[in-house]
Coordinates of N, CA and C in Angstrom, one line a residue:
X1 N -39.5 -31.3 -0.3 CA -39.0 -30.7 -1.7 C -37.9 -29.8 -1.5
X2 N -36.8 -29.8 -2.2 CA -35.7 -29.0 -2.0 C -35.9 -27.5 -2.6
X3 N -35.7 -26.6 -1.7 CA -35.8 -25.2 -2.2 C -34.5 -24.8 -2.8
X4 N -34.7 -23.9 -4.0 CA -33.5 -23.3 -4.7 C -33.1 -22.0 -4.2
X5 N -31.9 -21.6 -4.5 CA -31.4 -20.3 -4.1 C -32.4 -19.2 -4.7
X6 N -32.6 -19.4 -5.9 CA -33.5 -18.4 -6.8 C -34.8 -18.3 -6.2
X7 N -35.5 -19.5 -5.7 CA -36.8 -19.3 -5.2 C -36.9 -18.5 -3.9
X8 N -35.8 -18.3 -3.2 CA -35.8 -17.5 -2.0 C -35.1 -16.1 -2.2
X9 N -34.8 -15.8 -3.4 CA -34.3 -14.6 -3.8 C -32.9 -14.4 -3.6
X10 N -32.1 -15.5 -3.5 CA -30.6 -15.5 -3.3 C -30.0 -15.8 -4.7
X11 N -28.9 -15.3 -4.8 CA -28.0 -15.4 -6.0 C -26.9 -16.4 -5.7
X12 N -26.9 -17.5 -6.4 CA -25.8 -18.5 -6.2 C -24.4 -18.1 -6.9
X13 N -23.5 -17.7 -6.1 CA -22.2 -17.1 -6.7 C -21.3 -18.1 -7.0
X14 N -21.2 -19.3 -6.2 CA -20.3 -20.4 -6.5 C -21.1 -21.5 -5.7
X15 N -20.5 -22.7 -5.9 CA -21.0 -24.1 -5.2 C -21.0 -23.8 -3.8
X16 N -22.2 -23.8 -3.1 CA -22.4 -23.7 -1.8 C -22.2 -22.2 -1.2
X17 N -22.2 -21.3 -2.0 CA -21.9 -19.9 -1.7 C -23.0 -19.0 -2.4
X18 N -23.6 -18.2 -1.6 CA -24.6 -17.3 -2.2 C -24.7 -16.0 -1.5
X19 N -25.5 -15.2 -2.1 CA -25.8 -13.9 -1.3 C -27.1 -13.4 -1.7
X20 N -27.7 -12.5 -0.9 CA -29.1 -11.8 -1.4 C -28.8 -10.4 -1.1
X21 N -29.6 -9.6 -1.9 CA -29.6 -8.0 -1.7 C -30.9 -7.8 -0.9
X22 N -30.6 -7.3 0.2 CA -31.9 -7.0 1.1 C -32.5 -5.7 0.7
X23 N -33.8 -5.6 1.0 CA -34.6 -4.4 0.5 C -34.2 -3.2 1.2
X24 N -34.6 -2.1 0.7 CA -34.6 -0.7 1.4 C -33.1 -0.2 1.0
X25 N -32.1 -0.9 1.7 CA -30.7 -0.2 1.7 C -29.9 -1.0 0.7
X26 N -30.5 -2.0 0.1 CA -29.7 -2.9 -0.9 C -28.5 -3.4 -0.2
X27 N -28.5 -3.8 1.0 CA -27.4 -4.4 1.7 C -27.3 -5.9 1.4
X28 N -26.0 -6.3 1.2 CA -25.9 -7.7 0.9 C -25.6 -8.5 2.1
X29 N -26.3 -9.7 2.0 CA -26.0 -10.8 3.0 C -25.5 -12.0 2.4
X30 N -24.5 -12.7 3.0 CA -23.8 -13.8 2.4 C -24.1 -15.1 3.0
X31 N -24.1 -16.2 2.4 CA -24.1 -17.5 3.0 C -23.2 -18.5 2.4
X32 N -22.4 -19.2 3.3 CA -21.5 -20.3 2.8 C -21.9 -21.6 3.6
X33 N -22.1 -22.7 2.8 CA -22.6 -23.9 3.3 C -21.4 -24.9 3.5
X34 N -21.3 -25.5 4.6 CA -20.4 -26.6 4.7 C -21.1 -27.9 4.8
X35 N -20.4 -29.0 5.2 CA -21.1 -30.2 5.3 C -22.1 -30.3 6.5
X36 N -21.7 -29.7 7.5 CA -22.6 -29.7 8.8 C -22.6 -28.5 9.5
X37 N -22.3 -27.3 8.8 CA -22.3 -26.0 9.4 C -22.7 -25.0 8.2
X38 N -23.1 -23.7 8.7 CA -23.4 -22.6 7.8 C -23.0 -21.4 8.2
X39 N -22.4 -20.7 7.5 CA -21.8 -19.3 7.9 C -22.8 -18.2 7.2
X40 N -23.3 -17.4 7.9 CA -24.0 -16.1 7.3 C -23.1 -15.0 7.5
X41 N -23.1 -14.2 6.5 CA -22.2 -12.9 6.5 C -23.2 -11.6 6.5
X42 N -23.1 -11.0 7.5 CA -23.9 -9.8 7.8 C -25.4 -10.3 8.0
X43 N -25.9 -9.4 9.0 CA -27.2 -9.9 9.7 C -28.5 -9.0 9.3
X44 N -28.3 -8.0 8.4 CA -29.4 -7.2 8.1 C -29.7 -6.1 9.1
X45 N -30.8 -5.5 8.9 CA -31.0 -4.2 9.6 C -32.0 -4.2 10.8
X46 N -32.5 -5.3 11.1 CA -33.4 -5.5 12.3 C -33.4 -7.0 12.8
X47 N -33.8 -7.3 14.0 CA -33.9 -8.6 14.3 C -34.9 -9.5 13.5
X48 N -36.0 -8.8 12.9 CA -36.9 -9.5 12.1 C -36.2 -9.9 10.8
X49 N -35.5 -8.9 10.2 CA -34.8 -9.3 8.9 C -33.6 -10.2 9.2
X50 N -33.0 -10.2 10.3 CA -32.1 -11.3 10.7 C -32.7 -12.6 10.9
X51 N -33.9 -12.7 11.3 CA -34.7 -14.0 11.5 C -35.1 -14.6 10.1
X52 N -35.4 -13.7 9.2 CA -35.7 -14.2 7.8 C -34.5 -14.7 7.2
X53 N -33.3 -14.1 7.4 CA -32.1 -14.6 6.8 C -31.7 -16.0 7.4
X54 N -31.9 -16.0 8.7 CA -31.5 -17.3 9.4 C -32.4 -18.4 8.8
X55 N -33.7 -18.2 8.7 CA -34.6 -19.2 8.3 C -34.3 -19.7 6.8
X56 N -34.0 -18.6 6.0 CA -33.6 -18.9 4.6 C -32.3 -19.7 4.6
X57 N -31.4 -19.4 5.3 CA -30.1 -20.0 5.3 C -30.2 -21.5 5.7
X58 N -31.1 -21.6 6.7 CA -31.3 -23.1 7.1 C -32.1 -23.8 6.1
X59 N -33.0 -23.2 5.4 CA -33.7 -24.0 4.3 C -32.8 -24.5 3.2
X60 N -31.9 -23.4 2.9 CA -30.9 -23.7 1.8 C -29.8 -24.8 2.1
X61 N -29.3 -24.7 3.3 CA -28.3 -25.6 3.6 C -28.7 -26.9 4.3
X62 N -29.9 -27.0 5.0 CA -30.2 -27.9 5.8 C -29.5 -28.0 7.2
X63 N -28.9 -26.9 7.6 CA -28.2 -26.9 8.8 C -28.6 -25.5 9.6
X64 N -28.5 -25.6 10.8 CA -28.7 -24.3 11.4 C -27.5 -23.5 11.2
X65 N -27.6 -22.1 11.5 CA -26.6 -21.3 11.3 C -25.6 -21.2 12.4
X66 N -24.3 -21.7 12.2 CA -23.4 -22.0 13.2 C -22.5 -20.8 13.4
X67 N -22.3 -20.0 12.4 CA -21.3 -18.9 12.4 C -21.9 -17.7 11.8
X68 N -21.6 -16.5 12.3 CA -22.0 -15.2 11.8 C -20.9 -14.3 11.7
X69 N -20.5 -13.8 10.6 CA -19.4 -12.8 10.5 C -20.0 -11.4 10.1
X70 N -19.6 -10.5 10.9 CA -20.1 -9.0 10.8 C -18.9 -8.3 10.1
X71 N -19.2 -7.8 8.8 CA -18.1 -7.1 8.2 C -17.8 -5.7 8.7
X72 N -18.7 -5.1 9.3 CA -18.4 -3.8 9.9 C -19.5 -3.3 10.7
X73 N -19.4 -2.2 11.6 CA -20.4 -2.0 12.6 C -21.4 -0.9 12.1
X74 N -22.1 -1.1 11.1 CA -23.2 -0.1 10.6 C -24.6 -0.9 10.8
X75 N -25.6 -0.1 11.0 CA -26.9 -0.8 11.4 C -27.3 -1.6 10.4
X76 N -27.3 -1.3 9.2 CA -27.8 -2.3 8.1 C -27.1 -3.5 7.9
X77 N -26.0 -3.7 8.7 CA -25.2 -4.9 8.6 C -25.2 -5.6 9.8
X78 N -25.7 -5.0 11.0 CA -25.4 -5.7 12.4 C -26.7 -5.7 13.2
X79 N -27.8 -5.0 12.8 CA -28.9 -4.8 13.6 C -29.7 -6.2 13.8
X80 N -29.5 -7.1 12.9 CA -30.1 -8.4 12.8 C -29.5 -9.5 13.6
X81 N -28.4 -9.2 14.3 CA -27.5 -10.2 14.8 C -28.2 -11.0 16.0
X82 N -29.0 -10.3 16.6 CA -29.7 -10.9 17.8 C -30.6 -12.2 17.4
X83 N -30.9 -12.1 16.0 CA -31.6 -13.3 15.6 C -31.0 -14.6 15.3
X84 N -29.6 -14.7 15.7 CA -28.9 -15.8 15.4 C -28.4 -16.4 16.7
X85 N -29.4 -16.9 17.7 CA -28.9 -17.4 19.0 C -28.1 -18.7 18.7
X86 N -27.1 -18.8 19.4 CA -26.2 -20.0 19.4 C -25.1 -19.9 18.3
X87 N -25.1 -19.0 17.5 CA -24.2 -18.8 16.5 C -22.9 -18.1 17.0
X88 N -21.7 -18.6 16.5 CA -20.4 -17.9 16.9 C -20.3 -16.8 16.0
X89 N -20.2 -15.6 16.8 CA -20.2 -14.3 16.1 C -18.7 -13.8 15.9
X90 N -18.3 -13.4 14.7 CA -17.0 -13.0 14.5 C -17.0 -11.5 14.0
X91 N -16.0 -10.8 14.2 CA -15.8 -9.4 13.8 C -14.5 -9.0 14.0
X92 N -14.0 -7.8 13.3 CA -12.7 -7.3 13.4 C -12.5 -6.8 14.8
X93 N -11.3 -6.8 15.2 CA -10.9 -6.4 16.6 C -11.3 -4.9 16.7
X94 N -11.9 -4.6 17.8 CA -12.5 -3.3 18.1 C -14.0 -3.2 17.8
X95 N -14.5 -4.0 17.1 CA -15.9 -3.9 16.7 C -16.8 -4.1 17.9
X96 N -16.3 -5.0 18.8 CA -17.1 -5.4 20.0 C -17.3 -4.0 20.9
X97 N -16.3 -3.2 21.1 CA -16.5 -2.0 21.8 C -17.6 -1.0 21.1
X98 N -17.6 -1.0 19.7 CA -18.4 -0.1 19.1 C -20.0 -0.6 19.4
X99 N -20.1 -1.9 19.5 CA -21.5 -2.5 19.7 C -21.9 -2.6 21.1
X100 N -20.9 -2.2 22.1 CA -21.3 -2.3 23.5 C -21.3 -0.9 24.2
X101 N -20.5 0.0 23.7 CA -20.5 1.3 24.4 C -21.8 2.0 24.1
X102 N -22.3 2.6 25.3 CA -23.7 3.3 25.1 C -23.7 4.3 24.1
X103 N -22.8 5.1 24.0 CA -22.7 6.3 23.0 C -22.6 5.8 21.6
X104 N -22.0 4.7 21.3 CA -21.8 4.1 20.0 C -23.2 3.5 19.7
X105 N -23.9 2.9 20.6 CA -25.2 2.3 20.3 C -26.2 3.4 20.1
X106 N -26.1 4.5 20.6 CA -27.1 5.6 20.4 C -26.7 6.2 19.1
X107 N -25.4 6.3 18.7 CA -25.2 6.7 17.4 C -25.6 5.9 16.2
X108 N -25.5 4.5 16.5 CA -26.2 3.6 15.4 C -27.7 3.7 15.4
X109 N -28.3 3.8 16.5 CA -29.8 4.1 16.6 C -30.1 5.4 15.9
X110 N -29.3 6.5 16.1 CA -29.7 7.8 15.4 C -29.5 7.6 13.9
X111 N -28.5 7.0 13.6 CA -28.1 6.8 12.1 C -29.1 6.1 11.4
X112 N -29.6 4.9 12.0 CA -30.7 4.1 11.4 C -32.0 5.1 11.2
X113 N -32.3 5.7 12.3 CA -33.4 6.6 12.1 C -33.3 7.6 11.1
X114 N -32.1 8.3 11.0 CA -31.9 9.2 9.9 C -32.1 8.6 8.6
X115 N -31.8 7.4 8.4 CA -31.7 6.7 7.1 C -33.1 6.1 6.9
X116 N -34.1 6.2 7.8 CA -35.5 5.9 7.6 C -35.9 4.6 8.3
X117 N -35.2 4.0 9.2 CA -35.7 2.9 9.9 C -36.6 3.3 11.0
X118 N -37.7 2.6 11.1 CA -38.8 3.0 12.1 C -38.1 3.1 13.5
X119 N -38.5 4.1 14.2 CA -37.8 4.5 15.5 C -38.0 3.2 16.6
X120 N -39.2 2.6 16.5 CA -39.3 1.6 17.5 C -38.4 0.3 17.3
X121 N -38.4 0.0 15.9 CA -37.5 -1.0 15.5 C -36.1 -0.6 15.7
X122 N -35.7 0.6 15.3 CA -34.4 0.9 15.6 C -33.9 0.8 17.1
X123 N -34.7 1.3 18.0 CA -34.5 1.2 19.4 C -34.4 -0.3 19.9
X124 N -35.4 -1.0 19.4 CA -35.3 -2.4 19.8 C -34.0 -3.1 19.3
X125 N -33.5 -2.8 18.0 CA -32.3 -3.4 17.5 C -31.1 -2.8 18.2
X126 N -31.1 -1.6 18.5 CA -29.9 -1.1 19.2 C -29.8 -1.7 20.6
X127 N -30.9 -1.9 21.2 CA -30.9 -2.4 22.5 C -30.4 -3.8 22.6
X128 N -30.7 -4.6 21.5 CA -30.3 -5.9 21.4 C -29.1 -6.3 20.6
X129 N -28.3 -5.3 20.4 CA -27.0 -5.5 19.6 C -26.3 -6.7 20.3
X130 N -25.7 -7.5 19.3 CA -24.9 -8.5 19.8 C -23.4 -8.4 19.3
X131 N -22.4 -8.2 20.3 CA -21.1 -7.9 19.9 C -20.4 -9.3 19.5
X132 N -19.5 -9.2 18.6 CA -18.8 -10.6 18.4 C -18.1 -11.0 19.6
X133 N -18.2 -12.5 19.7 CA -17.3 -13.1 20.7 C -15.9 -13.4 20.3
X134 N -15.8 -13.5 18.9 CA -14.4 -13.9 18.4 C -13.9 -12.7 17.6
X135 N -12.8 -12.1 17.9 CA -12.3 -10.9 17.3 C -11.0 -11.2 16.4
X136 N -11.1 -10.8 15.2 CA -10.0 -11.1 14.3 C -8.9 -10.0 14.1
X137 N -7.8 -10.2 14.4 CA -6.8 -9.2 14.4 C -5.9 -9.4 13.0
X138 N -5.8 -10.5 12.5 CA -5.1 -10.8 11.2 C -6.1 -11.7 10.4
X139 N -5.8 -13.0 10.5 CA -6.7 -14.0 9.7 C -7.2 -15.0 10.6
X140 N -8.3 -15.6 10.3 CA -8.9 -16.6 11.0 C -9.6 -17.6 10.1
X141 N -9.2 -18.9 10.2 CA -9.8 -19.9 9.3 C -10.9 -20.6 10.0
X142 N -12.1 -20.7 9.4 CA -13.1 -21.5 10.0 C -13.3 -22.7 9.1
X143 N -13.6 -23.8 9.7 CA -13.8 -25.3 9.2 C -15.2 -25.5 9.3
X144 N -15.9 -25.5 8.1 CA -17.4 -25.7 8.1 C -17.8 -27.1 7.8
X145 N -16.7 -28.0 7.7 CA -17.1 -29.5 7.4 C -17.0 -29.8 5.8
X146 N -16.7 -31.0 5.5 CA -16.6 -31.4 4.2 C -15.7 -30.8 3.4
X147 N -14.5 -30.4 3.9 CA -13.5 -29.7 3.2 C -13.6 -28.2 2.9
X148 N -14.7 -27.6 3.4 CA -15.1 -26.3 3.2 C -14.4 -25.5 4.3
X149 N -13.5 -24.7 4.0 CA -12.8 -23.7 4.8 C -13.0 -22.3 4.3
X150 N -13.1 -21.4 5.3 CA -13.4 -20.0 4.9 C -12.4 -19.1 5.7
X151 N -11.9 -18.2 5.1 CA -10.8 -17.4 5.7 C -11.6 -16.0 6.1
X152 N -11.4 -15.6 7.4 CA -11.9 -14.3 7.8 C -10.6 -13.4 7.9
X153 N -10.6 -12.2 7.3 CA -9.4 -11.3 7.3 C -9.8 -9.9 7.7
X154 N -9.0 -9.4 8.7 CA -9.1 -8.0 9.0 C -8.3 -7.2 8.1
X155 N -8.9 -6.5 7.1 CA -8.3 -5.8 6.1 C -8.4 -4.4 6.2
X156 N -9.1 -3.9 7.3 CA -9.2 -2.4 7.5 C -8.0 -1.9 8.1
X157 N -8.1 -0.5 8.5 CA -9.3 0.3 8.4 C -9.5 0.9 7.0
X158 N -10.7 1.2 6.8 CA -11.1 1.9 5.5 C -12.5 2.5 5.5
X159 N -13.5 1.7 5.2 CA -14.8 2.3 5.4 C -15.2 2.6 6.7
X160 N -14.8 1.7 7.5 CA -14.7 2.0 9.1 C -13.3 1.6 9.6
X161 N -13.3 1.8 11.0 CA -12.1 1.4 11.7 C -11.9 -0.2 11.8
X162 N -13.0 -0.9 11.5 CA -13.3 -2.3 11.8 C -13.7 -3.1 10.6
X163 N -13.0 -3.2 9.6 CA -13.5 -3.9 8.3 C -13.0 -5.2 8.3
X164 N -13.9 -6.2 8.1 CA -13.7 -7.7 8.0 C -14.1 -8.1 6.6
X165 N -13.1 -8.8 5.9 CA -13.4 -9.5 4.6 C -13.6 -10.9 4.8
X166 N -14.3 -11.7 4.0 CA -14.5 -13.1 4.1 C -14.0 -13.7 2.7
X167 N -13.1 -14.5 2.7 CA -12.6 -15.3 1.5 C -13.1 -16.7 1.5
X168 N -13.7 -17.0 0.4 CA -14.3 -18.5 0.3 C -13.4 -19.1 -0.9
X169 N -12.4 -20.0 -0.6 CA -11.6 -20.6 -1.7 C -12.5 -21.5 -2.5
X170 N -12.2 -21.7 -3.7 CA -12.8 -22.4 -4.7 C -12.6 -22.0 -5.9
X171 N -13.5 -22.5 -7.0 CA -13.3 -22.2 -8.3 C -14.7 -21.8 -8.9
X172 N -15.0 -20.3 -8.9 CA -13.9 -19.3 -8.6 C -13.9 -19.0 -7.0
X173 N -12.9 -18.4 -6.6 CA -12.8 -17.8 -5.3 C -13.8 -16.7 -5.2
X174 N -14.3 -16.6 -4.0 CA -15.3 -15.5 -3.7 C -14.8 -14.6 -2.4
X175 N -14.9 -13.3 -2.7 CA -14.4 -12.4 -1.5 C -15.7 -11.5 -1.2
X176 N -16.2 -11.8 0.1 CA -17.2 -10.7 0.6 C -16.5 -9.5 1.2
X177 N -16.9 -8.4 0.7 CA -15.9 -7.2 0.8 C -16.6 -6.2 1.8
X178 N -17.9 -6.6 2.3 CA -18.6 -5.5 3.1 C -18.6 -4.2 2.4
X179 N -18.7 -3.0 3.0 CA -18.8 -1.8 2.3 C -17.4 -1.1 1.9
X180 N -16.4 -1.9 2.0 CA -15.1 -1.4 1.4 C -15.4 -1.3 -0.1
X181 N -16.3 -2.0 -0.6 CA -16.6 -2.0 -2.2 C -18.0 -1.8 -2.3
X182 N -18.5 -0.8 -3.0 CA -19.9 -0.6 -3.3 C -19.9 -0.6 -5.0
X183 N -21.1 -1.2 -5.4 CA -21.3 -1.1 -6.8 C -22.4 -0.3 -7.2
X184 N -23.5 -0.3 -6.3 CA -24.7 0.5 -6.7 C -24.6 2.0 -6.5
X185 N -23.5 2.4 -6.0 CA -23.3 3.8 -6.0 C -22.0 4.1 -5.3
X186 N -21.6 5.4 -5.2 CA -20.2 5.8 -4.7 C -20.1 5.3 -3.3
X187 N -19.0 4.7 -2.9 CA -18.7 4.3 -1.6 C -19.0 5.5 -0.6
X188 N -19.7 5.2 0.5 CA -19.9 6.0 1.5 C -18.9 6.2 2.6
X189 N -18.5 7.5 2.8 CA -17.5 7.7 3.9 C -18.1 8.5 5.0
X190 N -18.5 8.0 6.0 CA -19.2 8.6 7.1 C -18.2 9.0 8.2
X191 N -18.6 9.6 9.3 CA -17.6 10.1 10.2 C -16.7 9.0 10.9
X192 N -17.1 7.7 10.8 CA -16.1 6.7 11.3 C -15.2 6.0 10.1
X193 N -15.2 6.6 9.1 CA -14.4 6.1 7.9 C -13.0 6.6 8.2
X194 N -12.0 5.9 7.6 CA -10.6 6.2 7.7 C -10.1 6.3 6.3
X195 N -10.4 7.5 5.6 CA -10.2 7.6 4.2 C -8.7 7.4 3.7
X196 N -7.8 7.8 4.6 CA -6.3 7.7 4.3 C -5.8 6.3 4.2
X197 N -6.5 5.4 4.7 CA -6.1 4.0 4.7 C -7.1 3.1 3.7
X198 N -8.1 3.8 3.3 CA -9.1 3.0 2.5 C -8.6 2.4 1.2
X199 N -7.7 3.0 0.4 CA -7.1 2.4 -0.8 C -6.2 1.3 -0.5
X200 N -5.5 1.3 0.7 CA -4.8 0.3 1.1 C -5.5 -1.0 1.4
X201 N -6.6 -0.8 2.0 CA -7.5 -1.8 2.4 C -8.0 -2.6 1.2
X202 N -8.2 -1.8 0.1 CA -8.7 -2.5 -1.2 C -7.5 -3.3 -1.8
X203 N -6.3 -2.8 -1.7 CA -5.1 -3.4 -2.1 C -5.0 -4.9 -1.3
X204 N -5.3 -4.9 0.0 CA -5.3 -5.9 0.7 C -6.4 -7.0 0.2
X205 N -7.6 -6.4 -0.1 CA -8.7 -7.3 -0.7 C -8.1 -7.9 -2.0
X206 N -7.6 -7.2 -2.8 CA -7.0 -7.8 -4.2 C -6.0 -8.8 -3.9
X207 N -5.2 -8.6 -3.0 CA -4.1 -9.5 -2.6 C -4.7 -10.8 -2.0
X208 N -5.8 -10.6 -1.3 CA -6.5 -11.9 -0.8 C -7.2 -12.5 -1.9
X209 N -7.9 -12.0 -2.7 CA -8.7 -12.7 -3.7 C -8.0 -13.1 -5.1
X210 N -7.1 -12.2 -5.5 CA -6.4 -12.4 -6.7 C -7.3 -11.8 -8.0
X211 N -6.7 -12.0 -9.1 CA -7.3 -11.5 -10.3 C -8.5 -12.2 -10.7
X212 N -8.7 -13.5 -10.4 CA -9.8 -14.3 -11.0 C -11.0 -14.5 -9.9
X213 N -10.8 -13.7 -8.8 CA -11.8 -14.0 -7.9 C -13.2 -13.1 -8.2
X214 N -14.2 -13.5 -7.5 CA -15.6 -12.7 -7.7 C -15.6 -12.0 -6.2
X215 N -15.8 -10.7 -6.4 CA -15.8 -9.7 -5.3 C -17.3 -9.4 -5.0
X216 N -17.8 -9.7 -3.9 CA -19.2 -9.3 -3.5 C -19.3 -8.0 -2.6
X217 N -19.7 -7.0 -3.2 CA -19.8 -5.7 -2.5 C -20.9 -5.7 -1.4
X218 N -20.7 -4.6 -0.4 CA -21.7 -4.6 0.6 C -23.0 -4.0 0.0
X219 N -22.9 -3.4 -1.1 CA -24.3 -2.9 -1.8 C -24.0 -3.1 -3.4
X220 N -24.8 -3.7 -4.1 CA -24.8 -3.8 -5.6 C -24.4 -5.1 -6.1
X221 N -24.1 -5.2 -7.4 CA -23.9 -6.4 -8.1 C -22.4 -7.0 -7.8
X222 N -22.3 -8.2 -8.0 CA -20.9 -8.9 -7.8 C -20.0 -8.3 -9.0
X223 N -18.8 -8.1 -8.6 CA -17.8 -7.4 -9.5 C -16.5 -8.3 -9.6
X224 N -15.6 -7.7 -10.5 CA -14.4 -8.4 -10.6 C -13.3 -7.6 -10.1
X225 N -12.1 -8.1 -10.2 CA -10.8 -7.4 -9.7 C -10.7 -6.0 -10.4
X226 N -10.9 -6.0 -11.6 CA -10.8 -4.7 -12.2 C -11.6 -3.6 -11.6
X227 N -12.9 -4.0 -11.3 CA -13.7 -2.9 -10.7 C -13.2 -2.5 -9.4
X228 N -12.7 -3.6 -8.6 CA -12.1 -3.2 -7.2 C -11.0 -2.2 -7.5
X229 N -10.1 -2.6 -8.3 CA -8.9 -1.8 -8.7 C -9.2 -0.3 -9.1
X230 N -10.2 -0.3 -9.9 CA -10.7 1.1 -10.4 C -11.3 1.9 -9.3
X231 N -12.0 1.2 -8.4 CA -12.6 2.1 -7.2 C -11.5 2.2 -6.2
X232 N -10.5 1.5 -6.1 CA -9.3 1.8 -5.3 C -8.7 3.1 -5.7
X233 N -8.4 3.2 -7.1 CA -7.9 4.4 -7.7 C -8.8 5.6 -7.6
X234 N -10.0 5.4 -7.7 CA -11.0 6.6 -7.5 C -11.0 7.1 -6.0
X235 N -10.9 6.1 -5.2 CA -11.0 6.6 -3.7 C -9.5 7.3 -3.3
X236 N -8.5 6.8 -3.9 CA -7.2 7.5 -3.8 C -7.2 8.9 -4.2
X237 N -7.9 9.1 -5.4 CA -7.9 10.4 -6.0 C -8.9 11.3 -5.1
X238 N -10.0 10.7 -4.7 CA -11.1 11.4 -4.0 C -10.5 11.9 -2.6
X239 N -9.6 11.1 -2.0 CA -9.1 11.4 -0.7 C -7.7 12.0 -0.6
X240 N -7.1 12.1 -1.9 CA -5.9 12.7 -1.9 C -4.8 11.8 -1.4
X241 N -4.8 10.4 -1.5 CA -4.0 9.5 -1.0 C -2.9 9.1 -2.1
X242 N -1.7 9.2 -1.9 CA -0.6 8.9 -2.8 C -0.5 7.4 -3.0
X243 N -0.2 7.0 -4.2 CA -0.1 5.6 -4.5 C 0.9 4.8 -3.8

């Protein structure tokens, strides 16, 4: 029996493209299905959560997860990456250092605990962090088979120093934004944010997707270009960035 996106708690955004909002931190994970491959976007907040994402992705696509894209190095997006053995892992240039340096791993662990993740789970997750093998400096096209191509774009810095967006061509086009865009609350600017460059990163997102694309934020409901533009203007005002 074929399982549907909705039965597994996923939202179908376009043909072969979906996302789910994970519990607790309302973090988005994305899925793009090709003819013989599957791409997951962000891995959740623990290996157990990542394993659930992998199993659901395989049920929905009929393929093992062959590719994993990490939009930025925050615990709720990367701690589940260890649950995708054999997947080709992608991230923005520099994110590998964040996920391998001892002091950065400790900060990710501490941030997870501060935000309510169980200490034991946080320690296991930090110790098992998987850095990307493939680092995107500009743009990188993935071929998932059957004419399905996906563009990975290094659009940061902004929310962090290492922000990766994922464009899925189609009708409509879909852009996975990571936490460069948030709908369920004000965008969060932690100590690793680069506020002076954040509005420009959103300009790059808008240029990537265009006016008619659907934009999938790191937290919250799917939005349109007008929402992204308004958030760009609000961030420019908030951080005192000139147009």
